[in-house]
Coordinates of C-alpha atoms and ligand atoms in Angstrom, one line a residue:
M1 CA -14.1 30.5 7.9
K2 CA -15.3 28.1 5.0
N3 CA -17.4 25.4 5.0
R4 CA -16.0 24.2 1.7
R5 CA -13.2 22.3 2.9
T6 CA -9.6 20.9 0.6
V7 CA -9.6 17.2 1.0
L8 CA -5.8 15.2 0.8
V9 CA -6.9 11.8 0.4
T10 CA -3.7 9.9 0.6
G11 CA -4.3 6.4 -1.0
G12 CA -6.9 6.9 -3.8
C13 CA -5.5 4.7 -6.6
G14 CA -6.6 1.9 -4.2
F15 CA -9.3 -0.2 -4.2
I16 CA -11.9 2.0 -0.9
G17 CA -9.7 5.3 -1.7
A18 CA -10.9 5.0 -5.2
N19 CA -14.8 4.2 -4.3
F20 CA -14.1 7.1 -1.4
I21 CA -12.9 9.6 -4.3
H22 CA -15.9 9.2 -6.3
L23 CA -18.9 9.8 -3.0
L24 CA -16.5 12.9 -3.3
R25 CA -17.7 13.9 -6.3
N26 CA -20.2 13.3 -6.8
K27 CA -21.6 15.0 -2.3
Y28 CA -19.4 17.9 -3.1
P29 CA -18.3 18.2 -5.4
D30 CA -17.2 21.7 -4.9
W31 CA -14.7 20.1 -2.3
R32 CA -10.8 20.2 -4.0
V33 CA -9.5 16.6 -3.3
I34 CA -6.2 16.4 -3.2
N35 CA -5.2 12.3 -3.9
L36 CA -1.4 11.5 -3.1
D37 CA -0.9 7.5 -4.0
K38 CA 3.0 6.0 -4.8
L39 CA 0.9 4.0 -7.2
T40 CA 2.8 0.8 -5.7
Y41 CA 1.6 -2.0 -7.4
A42 CA -1.9 -1.5 -6.0
G43 CA -2.8 1.4 -7.1
N44 CA -4.7 2.3 -10.9
L45 CA -5.1 5.6 -12.3
K46 CA -7.8 4.1 -14.4
N47 CA -9.4 4.2 -11.4
L48 CA -10.4 7.7 -11.8
Q49 CA -10.1 8.1 -14.9
S50 CA -13.2 9.8 -15.5
I51 CA -13.2 13.0 -13.3
S52 CA -9.2 13.3 -14.2
E53 CA -10.3 16.7 -15.7
D54 CA -12.3 17.7 -12.9
E55 CA -11.2 21.0 -11.7
N56 CA -12.1 20.6 -8.0
Y57 CA -9.3 17.0 -8.6
S58 CA -5.8 17.3 -8.2
F59 CA -3.3 14.1 -8.5
I60 CA 0.3 14.3 -7.6
R61 CA 2.8 10.6 -7.4
G62 CA 4.4 10.8 -3.7
D63 CA 5.0 8.8 -0.9
I64 CA 3.2 9.2 2.1
C65 CA 6.5 8.3 3.9
D66 CA 8.5 11.6 2.2
A67 CA 8.1 14.1 4.5
A68 CA 9.1 16.9 2.2
T69 CA 6.4 16.0 -0.4
V70 CA 4.1 15.6 1.9
N71 CA 5.0 18.9 4.3
R72 CA 4.8 20.4 0.6
I73 CA 1.4 19.6 -0.4
F74 CA -0.3 21.4 3.0
S75 CA 1.3 24.6 2.5
A76 CA 0.1 24.8 -1.3
E77 CA -2.8 23.4 -0.6
K78 CA -3.7 24.0 2.6
I79 CA -5.4 21.0 3.2
D80 CA -8.3 21.2 5.9
T81 CA -8.7 17.8 5.8
V82 CA -6.8 14.4 5.9
I83 CA -8.2 11.0 5.1
H84 CA -5.6 8.6 5.4
F85 CA -6.3 5.4 3.2
A86 CA -2.9 4.5 2.3
A87 CA -1.0 1.5 3.0
E88 CA 0.2 -1.4 2.4
S89 CA -2.9 -3.8 2.9
H90 CA -2.7 -7.2 2.3
V91 CA -2.1 -10.1 4.8
D92 CA -0.5 -11.8 3.1
R93 CA 2.3 -10.3 1.8
S94 CA 2.9 -9.0 5.3
I95 CA 3.8 -12.4 6.0
T96 CA 6.4 -12.4 3.1
G97 CA 7.3 -9.6 3.1
P98 CA 7.1 -7.0 6.7
A99 CA 9.5 -4.1 5.6
D100 CA 6.9 -2.3 3.6
F101 CA 4.6 -2.9 6.4
V102 CA 6.6 -0.6 8.3
Q103 CA 7.6 1.9 6.9
T104 CA 4.3 2.6 4.4
N105 CA 1.6 2.4 8.0
I106 CA 3.6 3.1 10.6
V107 CA 6.0 5.5 9.2
G108 CA 3.8 6.7 6.3
T109 CA 0.9 7.6 9.1
F110 CA 3.8 9.8 11.7
T111 CA 4.9 11.5 8.3
L112 CA 1.5 13.2 7.7
L113 CA 0.5 13.7 11.3
E114 CA 3.6 15.1 11.9
A115 CA 2.2 17.5 8.8
A116 CA -0.9 18.8 10.2
R117 CA 0.2 19.0 13.4
K118 CA 2.0 21.7 12.1
F119 CA 0.4 22.9 9.5
W120 CA -2.6 23.2 12.1
I121 CA -1.2 24.4 14.9
E122 CA 0.5 27.1 13.6
G123 CA -3.4 28.1 12.9
N124 CA -3.3 27.0 8.6
S125 CA -6.6 25.6 8.6
Q126 CA -8.9 27.0 6.3
V127 CA -12.0 26.0 8.0
K128 CA -12.9 26.1 12.3
E129 CA -12.7 22.2 12.7
P130 CA -9.9 20.2 10.8
C131 CA -9.5 16.6 10.3
F132 CA -8.1 14.1 10.3
L133 CA -9.2 10.4 10.0
H134 CA -7.7 7.6 9.4
V135 CA -9.3 5.0 8.0
S136 CA -8.0 1.6 10.5
T137 CA -8.9 -2.1 10.5
D138 CA -11.1 -4.2 13.1
E139 CA -8.0 -6.7 12.5
V140 CA -6.7 -4.8 15.2
Y141 CA -8.3 -5.8 17.8
G142 CA -7.0 -9.8 17.0
S143 CA -8.5 -13.5 16.6
L144 CA -12.0 -14.1 18.1
G145 CA -13.1 -17.5 19.4
E146 CA -17.1 -18.3 18.3
T147 CA -19.2 -15.3 20.1
G148 CA -18.1 -12.0 20.8
Y149 CA -17.5 -9.0 19.2
F150 CA -14.8 -5.9 18.7
T151 CA -15.8 -2.3 20.3
E152 CA -13.7 0.3 20.6
T153 CA -12.7 -0.3 24.3
T154 CA -11.9 -4.1 22.7
P155 CA -7.7 -4.5 23.9
F156 CA -5.5 -4.0 20.7
D157 CA -4.1 -8.1 19.5
P158 CA -2.4 -7.8 16.4
R159 CA -1.1 -10.9 15.0
S160 CA -0.2 -10.0 11.6
P161 CA 2.8 -7.6 10.6
Y162 CA -0.3 -6.1 8.4
S163 CA -2.4 -5.7 12.0
A164 CA -0.1 -4.4 14.2
S165 CA 1.4 -1.7 11.9
K166 CA -2.0 -1.1 11.7
A167 CA -1.6 -1.0 15.6
S168 CA 0.9 1.0 15.3
S169 CA 0.2 3.7 13.4
D170 CA -3.3 3.7 15.3
H171 CA -0.8 4.5 18.6
L172 CA 0.7 6.5 16.5
V173 CA -2.5 8.8 15.5
N174 CA -4.6 8.9 19.1
A175 CA -1.3 9.7 20.9
Y176 CA -0.9 13.2 18.4
F177 CA -4.2 13.3 19.7
H178 CA -3.7 14.0 23.5
T179 CA -0.5 15.0 23.6
Y180 CA -1.1 18.3 20.6
G181 CA -4.2 18.4 20.5
L182 CA -4.7 17.4 16.4
P183 CA -8.0 16.5 15.8
V184 CA -8.0 13.3 14.6
R185 CA -10.1 10.6 14.1
I186 CA -10.1 6.9 13.8
T187 CA -12.2 4.7 12.1
N188 CA -11.5 0.4 12.8
C189 CA -13.8 -1.4 9.7
S190 CA -14.7 -5.0 8.9
N191 CA -13.5 -6.7 5.3
N192 CA -14.8 -5.0 2.3
Y193 CA -15.8 -5.8 -0.9
G194 CA -17.4 -4.2 -3.8
P195 CA -15.4 -2.5 -7.1
Y196 CA -12.7 -1.6 -8.2
Q197 CA -10.5 -5.0 -5.3
F198 CA -7.7 -5.9 -6.0
P199 CA -8.3 -9.3 -7.3
E200 CA -5.7 -10.6 -4.7
K201 CA -8.4 -10.5 -1.7
L202 CA -10.4 -13.5 -1.6
I203 CA -14.0 -12.1 -3.2
P204 CA -12.2 -10.7 -6.4
L205 CA -9.2 -13.6 -7.0
V206 CA -12.0 -15.9 -6.9
F207 CA -14.4 -14.1 -9.2
N208 CA -11.5 -14.1 -11.8
N209 CA -9.7 -17.8 -10.9
S210 CA -13.3 -18.6 -11.3
M211 CA -14.1 -17.7 -14.8
K212 CA -10.0 -18.6 -16.5
G213 CA -11.5 -22.2 -14.9
K214 CA -8.4 -21.9 -12.5
S215 CA -9.1 -23.7 -8.7
L216 CA -10.5 -21.5 -6.2
P217 CA -8.1 -21.3 -3.4
V218 CA -10.4 -21.8 0.2
Y219 CA -7.0 -20.8 3.6
G220 CA -7.7 -24.7 6.0
D221 CA -11.1 -25.7 6.8
G222 CA -12.9 -22.5 4.6
K223 CA -14.3 -21.9 8.5
N224 CA -12.7 -18.5 9.8
V225 CA -14.7 -16.4 9.2
R226 CA -15.6 -12.3 8.9
D227 CA -17.7 -9.4 8.4
W228 CA -18.5 -8.7 5.2
L229 CA -19.1 -4.2 5.1
Y230 CA -19.8 -3.5 0.6
V231 CA -17.3 -0.1 0.3
K232 CA -19.7 2.1 -0.7
D233 CA -21.3 1.3 2.7
H234 CA -18.4 2.2 4.4
C235 CA -17.3 5.5 2.7
Q236 CA -20.8 6.6 3.5
A237 CA -19.7 6.5 6.8
I238 CA -17.1 7.7 6.1
V239 CA -18.7 11.1 5.3
E240 CA -20.2 10.8 8.5
V241 CA -17.2 10.7 10.4
V242 CA -16.6 13.4 9.2
N243 CA -19.3 15.7 8.9
K244 CA -20.2 14.8 12.9
G245 CA -18.6 12.4 14.4
R246 CA -15.9 13.6 16.8
S247 CA -11.6 14.4 17.8
G248 CA -10.4 12.0 19.7
H249 CA -12.9 9.6 18.9
C250 CA -12.6 5.6 17.3
Y251 CA -15.6 4.4 15.6
N252 CA -16.2 0.6 14.7
I253 CA -17.9 0.6 11.5
G254 CA -19.2 -2.6 10.2
G255 CA -21.5 -4.1 7.7
N256 CA -23.8 -7.2 10.4
N257 CA -22.0 -9.9 7.4
E258 CA -21.1 -12.2 9.9
K259 CA -19.9 -15.1 7.5
Q260 CA -17.6 -18.2 6.1
N261 CA -14.4 -18.3 3.5
I262 CA -16.8 -21.2 1.9
E263 CA -20.0 -19.8 2.3
V264 CA -18.3 -16.5 0.7
V265 CA -16.5 -18.9 -1.9
N266 CA -20.5 -21.0 -2.6
L267 CA -22.0 -18.2 -2.5
I268 CA -19.8 -16.5 -6.2
C269 CA -20.0 -19.7 -7.4
D270 CA -23.2 -19.8 -7.2
T271 CA -24.2 -16.5 -8.6
L272 CA -21.7 -16.9 -12.1
D273 CA -23.7 -20.3 -12.2
R274 CA -27.0 -18.1 -11.8
K275 CA -25.8 -15.6 -14.8
L276 CA -23.5 -17.0 -17.1
G277 CA -24.9 -20.8 -16.6
L278 CA -22.1 -23.7 -16.2
P279 CA -18.8 -23.8 -18.1
E280 CA -18.2 -25.3 -20.7
S281 CA -17.3 -28.2 -18.5
G282 CA -20.7 -28.7 -17.6
E283 CA -19.7 -29.2 -14.0
P284 CA -21.1 -26.5 -11.6
R285 CA -17.7 -23.9 -9.6
R286 CA -18.0 -25.1 -6.6
S287 CA -15.7 -28.5 -8.0
Q288 CA -13.3 -26.0 -8.7
I289 CA -13.0 -25.4 -5.0
T290 CA -9.7 -26.4 -3.3
F291 CA -9.0 -26.2 0.4
V292 CA -5.1 -25.7 0.4
K293 CA -2.4 -25.1 3.4
D294 CA -4.3 -22.6 5.3
R295 CA -2.0 -19.3 6.5
L296 CA 1.0 -18.5 8.6
G297 CA -1.1 -17.1 11.6
H298 CA -4.1 -17.1 10.4
D299 CA -7.0 -15.5 12.9
R300 CA -10.5 -17.2 13.4
R301 CA -12.8 -14.9 13.4
Y302 CA -14.1 -11.1 13.2
A303 CA -17.2 -10.0 13.9
I304 CA -17.8 -5.7 14.5
D305 CA -20.3 -4.3 17.0
A306 CA -21.1 -1.1 15.2
A307 CA -23.5 0.5 17.6
K308 CA -21.6 3.6 18.7
I309 CA -21.3 4.9 15.2
K310 CA -25.2 4.3 14.8
E311 CA -25.7 5.8 17.9
H312 CA -24.1 8.5 17.7
L313 CA -24.1 9.3 13.6
G314 CA -27.1 7.4 12.6
W315 CA -24.7 5.2 10.3
E316 CA -25.4 2.0 9.9
P317 CA -25.0 -0.1 6.4
Q318 CA -27.5 -0.5 3.5
V319 CA -26.2 -2.9 2.2
S320 CA -26.8 -7.3 2.2
F321 CA -23.9 -9.2 2.1
E322 CA -26.3 -11.1 -1.3
Q323 CA -27.3 -7.3 -2.5
G324 CA -23.7 -6.4 -2.5
I325 CA -22.4 -10.3 -3.9
E326 CA -24.8 -9.8 -6.7
K327 CA -24.0 -5.7 -7.4
T328 CA -20.4 -6.8 -7.0
V329 CA -20.7 -9.0 -9.3
D330 CA -21.9 -7.8 -12.6
W331 CA -19.4 -5.5 -11.7
Y332 CA -16.3 -7.9 -12.0
L333 CA -18.5 -8.9 -15.5
A334 CA -18.6 -5.5 -16.6
N335 CA -15.1 -4.4 -16.0
Q336 CA -13.4 -7.8 -17.4
K337 CA -10.9 -5.5 -19.1
W338 CA -10.4 -3.6 -15.6
V339 CA -9.5 -7.2 -14.5
A340 CA -7.1 -8.9 -17.5
E341 CA -5.5 -5.3 -17.7
I342 CA -4.2 -5.5 -13.9
V343 CA -3.7 -8.9 -14.1
D344 CA -0.8 -9.2 -16.9
G345 CA 0.8 -5.5 -15.1
S346 CA -0.8 -3.4 -17.9
Y347 CA -2.4 -1.6 -15.9
E348 CA 0.9 0.0 -14.8
Q349 CA 1.9 1.6 -18.0
Y350 CA -1.2 4.1 -17.9
Y351 CA 0.5 6.5 -15.5
E352 CA 3.4 6.9 -17.7
E353 CA 0.9 7.8 -20.9
M354 CA -1.2 9.8 -19.3
Y355 CA 1.8 11.7 -17.1
S356 CA 4.8 11.5 -18.3
K357 CA 4.4 13.3 -21.7
Ligands
LIG1 P1 -5.1 -0.9 -1.1 O1 -4.2 -2.2 -0.7 O2 -6.0 -1.2 -2.3 O3 -5.1 0.1 -1.6 C1 -3.7 1.6 -1.5 C2 -3.2 2.6 -2.1 O4 -1.9 3.1 -0.8 C3 -3.1 1.9 -3.3 O5 -3.3 3.5 -3.7 C4 -1.5 2.2 -2.9 O6 -1.0 2.3 -3.9 C5 -0.9 3.5 -1.8 N1 0.1 3.6 -1.2 C6 0.8 2.3 -1.1 N2 1.4 2.8 -0.3 C7 2.0 4.7 -0.6 C8 2.5 5.5 0.4 N3 3.8 4.5 0.7 N4 3.0 6.1 -0.6 C9 0.9 6.3 -0.7 N5 0.3 5.8 -1.7 C10 0.8 4.6 -0.9 O7 -5.8 -0.5 -0.1 P2 -7.5 -0.7 0.5 O8 -8.5 -2.1 0.4 O9 -8.4 0.4 -0.2 O10 -7.2 0.1 1.7 C11 -7.3 1.1 2.3 C12 -6.9 1.2 3.6 O11 -8.4 1.4 4.4 C13 -5.9 0.7 4.4 O12 -5.6 1.4 5.4 C14 -6.6 -0.3 4.9 O13 -6.1 -1.3 6.5 C15 -7.3 -0.6 5.5 N6 -9.1 -1.3 5.5 C16 -9.1 -1.8 3.8 C17 -9.7 -2.9 4.3 C18 -9.8 -3.7 3.0 O14 -11.2 -4.6 3.6 N7 -9.8 -3.7 2.0 C19 -10.7 -3.3 6.0 C20 -9.9 -2.3 6.6 C21 -10.1 -1.6 6.6
LIG2 P1 -7.9 -11.8 2.5 O1 -9.6 -10.5 1.0 O2 -7.2 -11.9 2.0 O3 -8.4 -10.5 4.0 P2 -8.0 -10.2 5.9 O4 -6.6 -11.8 5.1 O5 -7.4 -8.7 5.1 O6 -9.3 -10.7 6.1 O7 -8.8 -12.3 2.9 C1 -10.4 -13.0 3.3 C2 -9.9 -14.5 4.1 O8 -10.0 -15.2 3.3 C3 -9.1 -14.4 5.5 O9 -9.8 -15.2 5.6 C4 -8.0 -15.2 4.2 C5 -9.0 -16.3 3.5 N1 -8.6 -16.3 2.0 C6 -8.9 -17.8 0.9 O10 -9.5 -19.2 1.9 N2 -8.0 -17.8 0.1 C7 -7.0 -16.3 -0.7 O11 -7.1 -17.1 -1.7 C8 -6.9 -15.5 0.0 C9 -6.7 -14.4 -0.4 C10 -7.6 -15.6 0.8

């Protein structure tokens, strides 16, 4: 049996998947990585442009709901490890169009589980311990009041079509462990932020709007709380779960960074004022904040108790929120072309140029 893993990463062209693949290339350059991504609006091949020629990396454009494609990849590539990121991930989109969430998040996860079950149970894994790691969210646990934390035993209580679809997929993954003995692990993490995040999510949206002098929409009273996790801390946690986690276990991953949304928006504004000076209006960027109609069913507070992953695997977050925002703002300032191409849609042509010749 070999130690070198052959990893199927799904959704590797998205925000967390791309950060994860970069981390893996640096940490384990001899591991093979096959990135299966449909390139929806959220997938951007440019996120991985710098490693596109790497001999241990390959990209396949495809849908995780397509059983023939997924089965073919398992057999052809002899997959022994799955890191499953691919999903529809934006709560607001799940409110206006839930169908894609049911399809990709539930049917897609089922399709991957079936492929892994068939391939691994027939004894085809090349490593002693194959691993199916399902990346999920703290949103499956519902909404907290002023106090308390989500632990791995908090009952599921999803409230948006997004979180309901993720909770369904978590249940399916657990069922494959108990029924078929599939070696699965689940991670439930809090809100990520950092490089490559699509500018529909709060932090990059606020960055982009404030750079353009546009209003900064804060839903409701701005006092909803999220526990912010720097994406590179999250990716490191996933590596620990692959290497040291136990099959059938779920691990909560949080940043110990609870913030109200208004605090987050204020900090981004202040950071930009400090780095760039005041905008032409002469007003601090905070003056662009506009309180808008609240999101339907807006969960009030998420907060993770990450004691289990610390005790079992020795992982804890390294980056404070202030450090993480500093790094993130610097990244977005240095990569304004990346944001501009997303906003004007030209990033979508990159695949055609690169792969359709
Ligand atoms: P993202 O929206 O940035 O990226 C999703 C990726 O999946 C894209 O590259 C997209 O093209 C791909 N994809 C979508 N549907 C597909 C399909 N049917 N087949 C193949 N590829 C498909 O998402 P993200 O923020 O990187 O999140 C990754 C995972 O982490 C998701 O499962 C999400 O639920 C989970 N998660 C994210 C956060 C967060 O704060 N971003 C927090 C908790 C959990
Ligand atoms: P988001 O980044 O969409 O992540 P999630 O809904 O998965 O937590 O939103 C983070 C928080 O910011 C959430 O409480 C909703 C709020 N929000 C705004 O106030 N304004 C915005 O424009 C967006 C996109 C989000």
